[in-house]
C-alpha positions as MATLAB code, in Angstrom:
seq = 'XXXXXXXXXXXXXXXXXXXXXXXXXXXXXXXXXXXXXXXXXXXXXXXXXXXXXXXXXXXXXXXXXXXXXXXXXXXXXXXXXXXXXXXXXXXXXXXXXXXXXXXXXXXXXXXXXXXXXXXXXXXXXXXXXXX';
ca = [
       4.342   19.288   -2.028;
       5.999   18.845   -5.664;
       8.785   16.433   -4.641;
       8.334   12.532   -4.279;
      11.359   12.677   -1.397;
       8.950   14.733    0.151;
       6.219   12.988    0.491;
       8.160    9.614    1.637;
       9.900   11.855    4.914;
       6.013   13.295    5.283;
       5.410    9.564    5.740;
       8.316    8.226    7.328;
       7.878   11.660   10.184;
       3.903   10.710   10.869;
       5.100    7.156   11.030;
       7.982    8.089   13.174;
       5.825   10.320   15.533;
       2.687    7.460   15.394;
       5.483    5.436   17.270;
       6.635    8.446   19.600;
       2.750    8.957   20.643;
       2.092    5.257   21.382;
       1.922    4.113   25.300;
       5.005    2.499   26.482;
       3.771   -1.167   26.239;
       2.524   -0.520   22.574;
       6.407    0.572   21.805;
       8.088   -2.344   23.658;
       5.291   -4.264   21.458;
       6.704   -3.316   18.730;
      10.292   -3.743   19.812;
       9.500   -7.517   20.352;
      12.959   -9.021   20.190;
      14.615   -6.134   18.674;
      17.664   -4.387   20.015;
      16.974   -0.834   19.008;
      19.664    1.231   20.604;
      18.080    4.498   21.626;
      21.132    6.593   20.158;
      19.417    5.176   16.877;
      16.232    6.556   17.835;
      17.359   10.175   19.151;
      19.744   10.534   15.358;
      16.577    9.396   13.948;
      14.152   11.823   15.204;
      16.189   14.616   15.624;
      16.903   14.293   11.679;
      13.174   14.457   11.090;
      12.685   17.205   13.639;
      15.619   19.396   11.665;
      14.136   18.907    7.557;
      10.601   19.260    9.109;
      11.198   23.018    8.782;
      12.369   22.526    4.757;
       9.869   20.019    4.536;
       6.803   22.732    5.631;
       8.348   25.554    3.695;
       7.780   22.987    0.392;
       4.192   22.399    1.455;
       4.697   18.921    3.042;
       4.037   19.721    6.286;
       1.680   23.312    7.361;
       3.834   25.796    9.454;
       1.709   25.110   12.474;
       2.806   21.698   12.356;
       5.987   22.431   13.227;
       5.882   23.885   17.120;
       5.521   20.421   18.272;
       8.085   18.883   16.007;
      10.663   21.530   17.642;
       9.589   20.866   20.881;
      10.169   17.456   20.642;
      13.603   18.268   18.979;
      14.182   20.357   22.074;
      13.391   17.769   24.098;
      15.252   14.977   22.713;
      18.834   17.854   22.512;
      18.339   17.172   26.637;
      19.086   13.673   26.833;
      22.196   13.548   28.404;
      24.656   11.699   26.101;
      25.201    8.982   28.855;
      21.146    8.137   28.793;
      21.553    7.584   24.749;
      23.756    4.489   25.351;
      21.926    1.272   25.486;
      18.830   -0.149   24.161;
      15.585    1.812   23.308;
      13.378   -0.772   25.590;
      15.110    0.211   28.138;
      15.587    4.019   27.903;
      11.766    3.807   27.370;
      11.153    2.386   31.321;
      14.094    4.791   32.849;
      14.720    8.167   30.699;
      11.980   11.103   31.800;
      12.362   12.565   28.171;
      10.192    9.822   26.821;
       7.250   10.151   28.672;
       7.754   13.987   28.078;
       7.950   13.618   24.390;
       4.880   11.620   23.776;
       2.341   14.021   24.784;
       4.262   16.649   22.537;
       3.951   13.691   19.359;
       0.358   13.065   20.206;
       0.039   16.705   20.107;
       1.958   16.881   16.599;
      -0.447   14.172   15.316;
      -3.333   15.819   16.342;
      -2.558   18.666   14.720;
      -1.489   16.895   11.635;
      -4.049   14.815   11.243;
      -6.761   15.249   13.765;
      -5.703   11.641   15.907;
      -2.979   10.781   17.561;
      -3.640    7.155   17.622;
      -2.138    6.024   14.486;
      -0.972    2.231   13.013;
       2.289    2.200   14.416;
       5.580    1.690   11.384;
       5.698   -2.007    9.987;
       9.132   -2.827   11.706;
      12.104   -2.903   10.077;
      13.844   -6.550    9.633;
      17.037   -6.743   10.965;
      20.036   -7.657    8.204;
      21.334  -10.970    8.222;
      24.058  -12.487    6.282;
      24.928  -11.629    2.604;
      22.628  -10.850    0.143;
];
C-alpha cells in the first residue's frame, strides 16, 4: 500500500463493514436520532465495494478479501430501487438484504482481520448552519 488515499478508504471500508456486521440494535444504536436515508448507505457501500478491487490490486486490501466485498456488492445491486427510499432505521427492520448482508460483512471482517466484532465508525455530525 504506497498511497495515503489508500490507506484512509482501507479504513473508511473496515469501518464501513464494522457497521454492516453489527446486530440490528447496535446499528439503530448508532443511528440515535439520525436520519440516515438508506439510498445514502447503498451509494456508500456500493462505492467501497467497486475501488475495493483497485484498492487490493495496490496492496490495500489481499485478493481474498475481496469475494465477500462483491458479494455484498451483489447483494446490495438487488435492492429494489423502491426499498432505497426512506430512512436507514427503517430499511434495517423491513428490507431482507440487510440481514443477508451482515453475515457476508462479518465474513469480510473475519477474513480481514480475524474478528468481526469491531468498534463501530464515530458518527458523523450532521451540518448545521453556516460555517
Amino acid at each position: 500500500m504506497n498511497h495515503l488515499g489508500d490507506a484512509h478508504l482501507r479504513t473508511w471500508t473496515l469501518r464501513f463493514m464494522a457497521l454492516l456486521a453489527a446486530d440490528a440494535q447496535d446499528q439503530l444504536a448508532w443511528l440515535g436520532e439520525r436520519e440516515l436515508e438508506t439510498v445514502s448507505v447503498v451509494e456508500e457501500v456500493e462505492l467501497l465495494c467497486r475501488i475495493s478491487e483497485e484498492l487490493a490490486e495496490r496492496g490495500a486490501f489481499e485478493p481474498k478479501d475481496l469475494r465477500d466485498l462483491q458479494a455484498i456488492g451483489r447483494r446490495l445491486g438487488e435492492i429494489d430501487a423502491a426499498c432505497r427510499v426512506g430512512l436507514w432505521a427503517n430499511a434495517l427492520a423491513t428490507e431482507p438484504a440487510w440481514a443477508d448482508i451482515r453475515p457476508l460483512a462479518r465474513q469480510f471482517l473475519v477474513t480481514t482481520l480475524g474478528d468481526w466484532r469491531q468498534p463501530l465508525p464515530r458518527p458523523v455530525r450532521p451540518h448545521r448552519g453556516n460555517y
